Coordinates of C-alpha atoms and ligand atoms in Angstrom, one line a residue:
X106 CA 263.7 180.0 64.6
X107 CA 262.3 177.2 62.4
X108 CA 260.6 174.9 65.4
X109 CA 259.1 176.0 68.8
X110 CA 257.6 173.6 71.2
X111 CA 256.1 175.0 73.8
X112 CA 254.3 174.5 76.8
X113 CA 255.7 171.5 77.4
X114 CA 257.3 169.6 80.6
X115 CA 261.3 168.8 79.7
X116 CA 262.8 165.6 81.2
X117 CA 266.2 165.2 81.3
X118 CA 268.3 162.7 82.7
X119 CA 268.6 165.1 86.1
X120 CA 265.4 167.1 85.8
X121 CA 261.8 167.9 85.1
X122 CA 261.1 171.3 84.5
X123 CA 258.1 173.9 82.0
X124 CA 260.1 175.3 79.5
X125 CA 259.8 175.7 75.4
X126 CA 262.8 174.7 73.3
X127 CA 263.4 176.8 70.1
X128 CA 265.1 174.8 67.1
X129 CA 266.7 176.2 64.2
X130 CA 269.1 174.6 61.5
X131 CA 267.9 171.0 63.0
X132 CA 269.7 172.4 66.5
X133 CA 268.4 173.4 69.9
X134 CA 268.9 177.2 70.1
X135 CA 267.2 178.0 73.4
X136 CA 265.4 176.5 76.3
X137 CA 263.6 179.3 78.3
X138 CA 260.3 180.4 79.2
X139 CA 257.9 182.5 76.9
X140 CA 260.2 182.0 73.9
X141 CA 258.4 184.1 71.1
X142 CA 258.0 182.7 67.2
X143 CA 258.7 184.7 64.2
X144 CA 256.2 184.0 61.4
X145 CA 258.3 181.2 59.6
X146 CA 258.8 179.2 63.0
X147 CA 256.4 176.2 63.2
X148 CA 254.9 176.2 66.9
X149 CA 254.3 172.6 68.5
X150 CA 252.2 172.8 72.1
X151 CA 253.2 170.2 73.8
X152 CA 251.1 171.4 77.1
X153 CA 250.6 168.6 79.6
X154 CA 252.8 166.2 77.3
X155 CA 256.7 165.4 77.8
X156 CA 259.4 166.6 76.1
X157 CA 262.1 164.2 76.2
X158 CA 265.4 163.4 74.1
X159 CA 265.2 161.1 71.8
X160 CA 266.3 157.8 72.5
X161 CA 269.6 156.4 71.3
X162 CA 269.6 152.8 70.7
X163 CA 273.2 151.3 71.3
X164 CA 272.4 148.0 69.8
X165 CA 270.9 146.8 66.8
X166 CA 271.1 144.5 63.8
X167 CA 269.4 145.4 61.0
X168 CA 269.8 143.2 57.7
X169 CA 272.7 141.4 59.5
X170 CA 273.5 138.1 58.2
X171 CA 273.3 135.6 61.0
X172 CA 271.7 132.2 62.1
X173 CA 271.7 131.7 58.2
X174 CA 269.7 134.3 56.9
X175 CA 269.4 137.8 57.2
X176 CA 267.9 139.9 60.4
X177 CA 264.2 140.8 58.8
X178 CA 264.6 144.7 59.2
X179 CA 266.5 146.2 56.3
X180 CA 268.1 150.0 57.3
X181 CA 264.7 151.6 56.1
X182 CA 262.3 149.4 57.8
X183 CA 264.9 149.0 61.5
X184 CA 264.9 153.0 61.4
X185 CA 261.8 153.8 60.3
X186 CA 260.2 151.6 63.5
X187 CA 262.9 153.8 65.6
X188 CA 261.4 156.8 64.9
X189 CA 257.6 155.7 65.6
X190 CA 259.1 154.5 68.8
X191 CA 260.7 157.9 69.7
X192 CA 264.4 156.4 69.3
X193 CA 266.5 159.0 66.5
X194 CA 269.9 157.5 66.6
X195 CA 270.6 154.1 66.4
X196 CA 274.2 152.1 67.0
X197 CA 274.4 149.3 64.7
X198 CA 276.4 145.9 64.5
X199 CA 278.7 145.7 61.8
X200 CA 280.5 141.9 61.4
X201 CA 283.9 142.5 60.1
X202 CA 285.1 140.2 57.6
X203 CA 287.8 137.4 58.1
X204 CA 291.1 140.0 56.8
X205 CA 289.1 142.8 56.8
X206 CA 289.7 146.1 58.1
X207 CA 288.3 148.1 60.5
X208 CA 287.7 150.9 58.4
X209 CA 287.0 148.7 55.4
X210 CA 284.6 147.2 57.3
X211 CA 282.4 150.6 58.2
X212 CA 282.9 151.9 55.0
X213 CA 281.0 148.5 53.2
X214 CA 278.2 148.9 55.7
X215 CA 277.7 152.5 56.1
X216 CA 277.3 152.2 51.8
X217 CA 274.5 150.1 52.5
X218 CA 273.3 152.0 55.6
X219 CA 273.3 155.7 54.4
X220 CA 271.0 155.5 51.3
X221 CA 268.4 153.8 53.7
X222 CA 268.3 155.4 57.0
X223 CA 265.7 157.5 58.5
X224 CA 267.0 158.5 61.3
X225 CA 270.9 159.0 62.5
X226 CA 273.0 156.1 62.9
X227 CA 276.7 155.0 64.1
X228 CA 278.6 151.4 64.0
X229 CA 279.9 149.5 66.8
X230 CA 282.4 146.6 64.6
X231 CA 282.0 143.0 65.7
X232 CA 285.1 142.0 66.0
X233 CA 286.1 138.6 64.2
X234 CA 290.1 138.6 62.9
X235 CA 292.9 140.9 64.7
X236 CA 295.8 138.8 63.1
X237 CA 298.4 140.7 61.5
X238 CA 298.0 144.7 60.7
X239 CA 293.9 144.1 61.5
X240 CA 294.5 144.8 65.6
X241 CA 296.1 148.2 64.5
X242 CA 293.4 149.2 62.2
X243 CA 291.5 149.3 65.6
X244 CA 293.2 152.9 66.1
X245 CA 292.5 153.5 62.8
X246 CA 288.5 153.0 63.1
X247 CA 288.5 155.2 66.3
X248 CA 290.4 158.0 64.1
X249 CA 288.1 157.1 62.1
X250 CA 284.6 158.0 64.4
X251 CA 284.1 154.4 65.1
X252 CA 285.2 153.7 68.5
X253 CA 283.2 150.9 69.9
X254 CA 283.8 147.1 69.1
X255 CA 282.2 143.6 70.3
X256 CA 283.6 141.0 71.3
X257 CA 282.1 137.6 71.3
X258 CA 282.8 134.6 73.4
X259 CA 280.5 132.8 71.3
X260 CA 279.1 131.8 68.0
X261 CA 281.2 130.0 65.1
X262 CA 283.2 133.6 64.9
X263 CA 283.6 134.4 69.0
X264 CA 287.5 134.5 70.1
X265 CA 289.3 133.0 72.8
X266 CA 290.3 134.7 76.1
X267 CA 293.4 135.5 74.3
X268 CA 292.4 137.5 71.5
X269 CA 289.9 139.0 73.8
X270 CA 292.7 140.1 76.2
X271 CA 295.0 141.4 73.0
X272 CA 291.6 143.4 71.7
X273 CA 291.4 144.9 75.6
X274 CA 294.6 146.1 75.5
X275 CA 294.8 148.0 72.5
X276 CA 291.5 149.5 73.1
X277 CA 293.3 150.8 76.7
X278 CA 295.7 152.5 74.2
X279 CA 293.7 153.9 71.5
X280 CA 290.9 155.2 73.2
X281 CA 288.3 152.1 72.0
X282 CA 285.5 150.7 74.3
X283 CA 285.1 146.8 74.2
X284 CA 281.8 145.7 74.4
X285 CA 281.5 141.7 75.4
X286 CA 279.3 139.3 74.6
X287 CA 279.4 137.0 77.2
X288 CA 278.8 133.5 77.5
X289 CA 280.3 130.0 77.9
X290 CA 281.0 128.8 74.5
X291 CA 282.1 125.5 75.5
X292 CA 279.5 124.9 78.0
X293 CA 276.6 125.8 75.5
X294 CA 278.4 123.3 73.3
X295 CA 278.4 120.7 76.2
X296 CA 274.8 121.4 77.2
X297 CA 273.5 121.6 73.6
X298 CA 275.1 118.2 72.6
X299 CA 273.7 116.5 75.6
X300 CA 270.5 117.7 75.4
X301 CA 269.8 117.1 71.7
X302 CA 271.3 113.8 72.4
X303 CA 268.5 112.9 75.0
X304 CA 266.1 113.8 72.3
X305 CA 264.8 117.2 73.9
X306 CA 264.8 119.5 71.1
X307 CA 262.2 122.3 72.2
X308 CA 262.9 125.8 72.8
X309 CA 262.9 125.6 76.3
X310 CA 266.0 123.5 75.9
X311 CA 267.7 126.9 74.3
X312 CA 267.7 128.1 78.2
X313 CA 268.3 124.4 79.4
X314 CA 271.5 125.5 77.3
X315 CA 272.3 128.8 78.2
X316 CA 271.0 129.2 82.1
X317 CA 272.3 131.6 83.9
X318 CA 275.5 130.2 85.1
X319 CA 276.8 130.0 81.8
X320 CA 276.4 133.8 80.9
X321 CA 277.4 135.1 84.8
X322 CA 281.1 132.6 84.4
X323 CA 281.6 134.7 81.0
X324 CA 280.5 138.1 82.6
X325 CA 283.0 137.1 85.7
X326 CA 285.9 136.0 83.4
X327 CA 285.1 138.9 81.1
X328 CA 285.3 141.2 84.1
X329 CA 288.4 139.6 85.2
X330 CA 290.5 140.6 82.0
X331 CA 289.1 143.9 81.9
X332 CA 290.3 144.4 85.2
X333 CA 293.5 143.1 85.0
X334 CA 294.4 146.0 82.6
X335 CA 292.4 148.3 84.7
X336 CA 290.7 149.2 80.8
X337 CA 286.7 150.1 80.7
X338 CA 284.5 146.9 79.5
X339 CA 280.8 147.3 78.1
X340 CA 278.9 144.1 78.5
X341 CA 276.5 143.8 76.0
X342 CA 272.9 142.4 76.9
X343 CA 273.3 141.4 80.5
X344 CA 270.3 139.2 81.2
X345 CA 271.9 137.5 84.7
X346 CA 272.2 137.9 88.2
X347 CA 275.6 136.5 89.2
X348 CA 277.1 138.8 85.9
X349 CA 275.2 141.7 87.6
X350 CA 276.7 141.0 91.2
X351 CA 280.0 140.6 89.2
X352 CA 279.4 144.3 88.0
X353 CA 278.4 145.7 90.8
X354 CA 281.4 144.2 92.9
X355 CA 283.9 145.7 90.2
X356 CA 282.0 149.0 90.0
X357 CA 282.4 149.3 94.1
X358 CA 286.3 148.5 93.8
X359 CA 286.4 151.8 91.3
X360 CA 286.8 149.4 87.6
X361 CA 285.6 151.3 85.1
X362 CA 282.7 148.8 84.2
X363 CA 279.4 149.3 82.4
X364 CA 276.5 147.1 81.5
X365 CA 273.3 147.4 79.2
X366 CA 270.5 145.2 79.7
X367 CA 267.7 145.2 77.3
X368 CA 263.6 145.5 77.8
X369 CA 262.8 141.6 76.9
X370 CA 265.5 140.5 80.3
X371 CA 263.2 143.3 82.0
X372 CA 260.0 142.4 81.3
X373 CA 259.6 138.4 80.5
X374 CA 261.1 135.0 82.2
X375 CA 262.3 132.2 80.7
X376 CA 259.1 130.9 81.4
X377 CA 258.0 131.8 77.9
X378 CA 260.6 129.0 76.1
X379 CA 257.2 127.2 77.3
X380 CA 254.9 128.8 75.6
X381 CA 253.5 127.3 71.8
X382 CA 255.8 130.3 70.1
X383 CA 258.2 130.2 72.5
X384 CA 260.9 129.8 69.6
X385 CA 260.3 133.6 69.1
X386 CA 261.5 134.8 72.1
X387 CA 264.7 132.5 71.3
X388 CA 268.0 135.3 71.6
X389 CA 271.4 134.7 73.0
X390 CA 271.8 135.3 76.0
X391 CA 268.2 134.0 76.7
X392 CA 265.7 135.3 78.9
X393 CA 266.4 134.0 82.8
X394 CA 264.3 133.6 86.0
X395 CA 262.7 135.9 88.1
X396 CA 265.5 136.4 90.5
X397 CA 268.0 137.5 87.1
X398 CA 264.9 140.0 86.2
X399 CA 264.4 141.6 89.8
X400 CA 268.1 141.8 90.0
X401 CA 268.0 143.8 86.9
X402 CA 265.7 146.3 87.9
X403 CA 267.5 146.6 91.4
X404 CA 270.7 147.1 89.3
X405 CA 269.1 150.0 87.4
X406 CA 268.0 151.5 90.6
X407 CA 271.2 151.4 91.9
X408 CA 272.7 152.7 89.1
X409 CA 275.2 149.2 88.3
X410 CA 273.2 149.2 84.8
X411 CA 274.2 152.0 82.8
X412 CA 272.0 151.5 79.5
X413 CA 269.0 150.1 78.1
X414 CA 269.0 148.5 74.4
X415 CA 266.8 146.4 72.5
X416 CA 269.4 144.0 70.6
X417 CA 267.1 144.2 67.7
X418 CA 267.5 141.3 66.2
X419 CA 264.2 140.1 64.3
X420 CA 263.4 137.1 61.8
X421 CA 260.2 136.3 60.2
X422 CA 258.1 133.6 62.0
X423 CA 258.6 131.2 58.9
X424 CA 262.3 131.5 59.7
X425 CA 262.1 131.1 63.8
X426 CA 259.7 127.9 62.4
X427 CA 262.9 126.4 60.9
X428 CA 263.6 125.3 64.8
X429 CA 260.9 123.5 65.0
X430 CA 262.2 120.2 65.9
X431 CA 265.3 121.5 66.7
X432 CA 266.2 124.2 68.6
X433 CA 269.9 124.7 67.3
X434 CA 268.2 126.4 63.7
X435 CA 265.8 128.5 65.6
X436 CA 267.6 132.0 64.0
X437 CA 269.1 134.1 67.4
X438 CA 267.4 137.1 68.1
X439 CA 264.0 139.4 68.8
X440 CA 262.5 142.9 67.9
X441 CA 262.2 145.8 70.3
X442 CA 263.7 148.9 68.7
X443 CA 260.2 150.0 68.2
X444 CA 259.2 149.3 72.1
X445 CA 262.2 150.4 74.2
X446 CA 262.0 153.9 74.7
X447 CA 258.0 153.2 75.4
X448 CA 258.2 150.4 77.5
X449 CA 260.5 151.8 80.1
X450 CA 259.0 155.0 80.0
X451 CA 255.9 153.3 80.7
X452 CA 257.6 151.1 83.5
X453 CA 258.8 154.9 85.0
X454 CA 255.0 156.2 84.4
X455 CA 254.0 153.3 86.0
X456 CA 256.3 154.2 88.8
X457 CA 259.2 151.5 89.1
X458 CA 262.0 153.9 87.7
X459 CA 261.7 157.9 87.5
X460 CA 261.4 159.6 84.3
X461 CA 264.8 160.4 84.8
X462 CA 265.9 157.2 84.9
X463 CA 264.6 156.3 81.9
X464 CA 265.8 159.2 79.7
X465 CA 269.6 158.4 81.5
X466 CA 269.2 154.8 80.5
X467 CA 267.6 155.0 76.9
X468 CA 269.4 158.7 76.0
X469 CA 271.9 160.5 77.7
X470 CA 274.0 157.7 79.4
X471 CA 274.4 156.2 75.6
X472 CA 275.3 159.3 74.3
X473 CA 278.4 159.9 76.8
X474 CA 279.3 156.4 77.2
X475 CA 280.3 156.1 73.2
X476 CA 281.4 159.2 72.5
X477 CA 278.0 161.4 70.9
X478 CA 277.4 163.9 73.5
X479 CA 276.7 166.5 74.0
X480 CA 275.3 166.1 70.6
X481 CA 273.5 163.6 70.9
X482 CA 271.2 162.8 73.9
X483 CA 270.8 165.7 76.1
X484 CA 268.3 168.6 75.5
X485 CA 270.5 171.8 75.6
X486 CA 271.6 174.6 73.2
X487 CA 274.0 173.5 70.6
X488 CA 272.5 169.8 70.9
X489 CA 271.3 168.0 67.7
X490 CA 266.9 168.4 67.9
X491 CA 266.4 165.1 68.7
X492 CA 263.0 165.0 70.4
X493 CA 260.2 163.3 71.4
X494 CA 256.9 165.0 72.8
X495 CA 255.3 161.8 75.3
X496 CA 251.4 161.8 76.3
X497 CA 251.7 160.5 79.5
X498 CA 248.2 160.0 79.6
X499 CA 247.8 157.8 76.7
X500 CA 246.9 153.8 76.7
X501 CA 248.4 151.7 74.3
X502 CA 248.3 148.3 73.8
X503 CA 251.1 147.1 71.4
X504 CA 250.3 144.5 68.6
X505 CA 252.3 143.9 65.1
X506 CA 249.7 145.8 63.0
X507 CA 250.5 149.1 65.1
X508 CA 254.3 148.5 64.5
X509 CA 256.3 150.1 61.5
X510 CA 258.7 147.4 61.5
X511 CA 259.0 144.8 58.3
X512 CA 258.6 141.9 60.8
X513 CA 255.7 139.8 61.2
X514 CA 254.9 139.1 65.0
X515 CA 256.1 140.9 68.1
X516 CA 257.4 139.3 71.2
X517 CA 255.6 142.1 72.7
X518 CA 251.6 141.5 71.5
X519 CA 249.4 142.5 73.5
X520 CA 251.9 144.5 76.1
X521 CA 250.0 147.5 77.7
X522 CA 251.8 150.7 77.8
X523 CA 250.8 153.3 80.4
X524 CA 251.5 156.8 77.9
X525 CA 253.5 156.6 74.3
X526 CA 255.5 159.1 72.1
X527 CA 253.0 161.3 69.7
X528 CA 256.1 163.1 67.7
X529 CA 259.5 162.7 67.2
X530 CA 261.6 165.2 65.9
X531 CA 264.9 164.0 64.0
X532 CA 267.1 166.9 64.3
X533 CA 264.3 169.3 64.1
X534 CA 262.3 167.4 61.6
X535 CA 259.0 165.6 62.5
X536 CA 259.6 162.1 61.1
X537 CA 256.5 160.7 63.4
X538 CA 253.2 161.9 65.0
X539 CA 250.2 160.1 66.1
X540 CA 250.8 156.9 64.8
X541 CA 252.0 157.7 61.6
X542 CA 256.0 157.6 59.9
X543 CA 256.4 160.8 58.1
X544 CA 260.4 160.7 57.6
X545 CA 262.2 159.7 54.3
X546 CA 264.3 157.2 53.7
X547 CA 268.3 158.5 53.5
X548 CA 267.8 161.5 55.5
X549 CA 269.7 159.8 58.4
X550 CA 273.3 160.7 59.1
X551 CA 276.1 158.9 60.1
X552 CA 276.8 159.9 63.9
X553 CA 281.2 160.0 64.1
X554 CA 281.7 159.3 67.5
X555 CA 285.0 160.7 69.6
X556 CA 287.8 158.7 71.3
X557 CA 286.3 156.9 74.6
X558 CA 288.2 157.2 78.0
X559 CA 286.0 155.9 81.1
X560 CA 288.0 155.9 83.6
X561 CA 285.6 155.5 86.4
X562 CA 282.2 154.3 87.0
X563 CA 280.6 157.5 86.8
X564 CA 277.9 156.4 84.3
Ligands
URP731 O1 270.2 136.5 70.0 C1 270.8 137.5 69.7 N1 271.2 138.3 70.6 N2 271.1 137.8 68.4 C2 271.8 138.9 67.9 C3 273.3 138.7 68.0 C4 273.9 139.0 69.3 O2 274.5 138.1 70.0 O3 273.8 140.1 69.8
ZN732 ZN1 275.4 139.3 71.4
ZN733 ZN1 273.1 141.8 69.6

């Protein structure tokens, strides 16, 4: 065996248990008590420590044109933060082109994507043009390993109910999930145009914008077509009550729907589009009321929220300054692929989920809902040796200096965690301990996912 960890206390998304986990070839080989090293195998004790899978995040954007420039995290830097946050796969957005491909469209990014990444990595497409051959090239990207597409109903590229509807259906064929972005595009037009009209141009009139009724009427209609073709939906960055109560209703009437909610919905209130940088915390959907966030956190409880992701989305401050006097050029979008897997761990240490919950969320519910397990998230022989050893005793108090991310600030400054990751092992390989990155850029791999089919709301 190459790598033993031993000692240590395993969470998984059902159980807590003492065990050691013996790795060899970058795979799990055996989980068992008193597992004995042979002279080559590097022994980790994790005693009183947490040995979790590593986190998989399903959504991020890293050095993805939008809001007219270019998300601040390259493939290096977006990775590199993953690992020192104990997260070793990451799903990433790629646009497709107007007339592009499916295929084509992976192919361009993963060329950009595989000489940089640290830790593994698979595409969802955002899907922009389905005219012509381009809606069949969707069966062609799930042959392909990429499975998982976005819709959005907003943003100069989102599509109408109709293409939306088209996109469902062939996904129901073809064994593709459809994520959905959902909002009100014409409302948010409506709202915006009146509001910079009466002059009020802060970032507080981003949410004046975009309140919640505007996202749950999307996450309603969105629901609405998915159910009409009885096909699984995936709504993206739910941030909303009514959307939620939408979910949950569907869910409870047997729909096949699923929804990911992400750590900035969970933790602040639109209360900081007050604040003097409040243009940071500007992302789309933005951050709602209390009653959305305490609905969120019931909904994880209750199991109506099947993932968490960060929707890492970052810009430097000089670019979230550009919205200054007007909050239509404040760039979309925060960072959080570093503080996800912490943060909710911390919430479960702190004891508002289980530890269970948090792995299910963060890991193994992301891993079977696009089509990675069982190699990915889950802890089991055969599994890929993604894993993070967790000091549940440890304090830390999050600031931009302790970050490994290329971006300047942090929404989350000054957060206090209750225990963080000290290693993370990228299939077997320590790429982070105590504070420190210690992987290489291009050792990542492209994660091919398999054919999706969720037929029920098991997840
Ligand atoms: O504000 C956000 N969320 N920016 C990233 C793009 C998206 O809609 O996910
Ligand atoms: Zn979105
Ligand atoms: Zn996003």
């Amino acid at each position: 065996m190459d790598l033993l960890i031993n000692n240590g206390t395993i969470v998984t998304a059902e159980s807590i248990f003492k065990a050691d986990i013996a790795v060899k070839f970058g795979k799990i080989t055996a989980i068992g008590s008193s597992l004995q090293p042979s002279k080559e195998t590097k022994v980790t004790d994790a005693r009183g420590k947490l040995v979790l899978p590593g986190a998989i995040d399903a959504h991020t954007h890293l050095a993805m044109p939008f809001g007219g420039t270019i998300s601040a995290d390259d493939y290096f830097a977006g990775t590199r933060a993953a690992a020192c946050g104990g997260t070793t796969t990451v799903f990433d957005f790629v646009l497709q082109d107007f007339g592009e491909n499916m295929v084509d469209a992976v192919k361009r990014r993963d060329a950009i994507c595989a000489p940089d990444a640290a830790v593994d990595y698979s595409f969802h497409i955002g899907v922009k043009d389905v005219s012509g051959d381009l809606l069949d090239s969707i069966a062609d990207s799930v042959r392909y390993g990429v499975p998982s597409f976005k819709v959005f109903m907003v943003y100069d590229f989102g599509v109408t109910d109709g293409v939306f509807y088209k996109v469902l259906a062939k996904a129901k064929s073809c064994g593709a999930l459809i994520a959905v972005h959902a909002e009100n595009n014409e409302m948010v037009n409506t709202l915006v145009e009146k509001y910079i009209s009466e002059g009020k141009t802060d970032p507080w009139h981003h949410y004046m914008s975009r309140p919640e009724f505007v996202e749950g009427e999307a996450d309603e209609r969105a629901i609405q077509w998915a159910k009409s073709l009885n096909v699984s939906l995936y709504i993206v960055h739910l941030a909303n009550k009514q959307g939620l109560d939408a979910v949950t209703k569907a869910r409870d009437e047997g729909y096949p729907i699923f929804a990911e909610t992400c750590p900035q919905y969970l933790h602040f209130t639109k209360d900081v589009y007050k604040r003097p940088d409040g243009r940071n915390f500007v992302c789309s959907p933005p951050i709602k009321g209390k009653e959305s966030q305490d609905a969120l956190w019931d909904g994880i409880n209750r199991g109506d929220i099947s993932t968490v992701a960060t929707d890492h989305c970052p810009f430097q401050s000089y670019e979230k300054y550009w919205g200054k006097d007007d909050f239509r050029k404040i760039p979309n979008g925060c960072m959080g692929v570093e503080n996800m897997y912490p943060y909710m761990l911390s919430e479960a240490n702190k004891g508002r989920i289980t530890l269970n919950k948090a792995v299910e969320l963060c890991s193994t519910n992301v891993a079977k809902i696009f089509g990675c397990a069982p190699q990915k998230g889950l802890l089991q022989p055969g599994s890929d040796a993604d894993i993070v050893i967790y000091d549940p005793k440890k304090e830390f108090t999050i600031t931009q200096e302790a970050m490994h991310s290329d971006v300047d600030h942090t929404i989350w400054e000054g957060t206090k965690l209750k225990g963080y990751p000290v290693e993370t092992y990228s299939r077997g390989k320590l790429v982070y301990k105590d504070g420190e990155f210690l992987g290489n850029r291009g050792d990542g791999k492209f994660v091919k996912c398999k054919p999706i089919k969720l037929t029920r709301p098991s997840l």
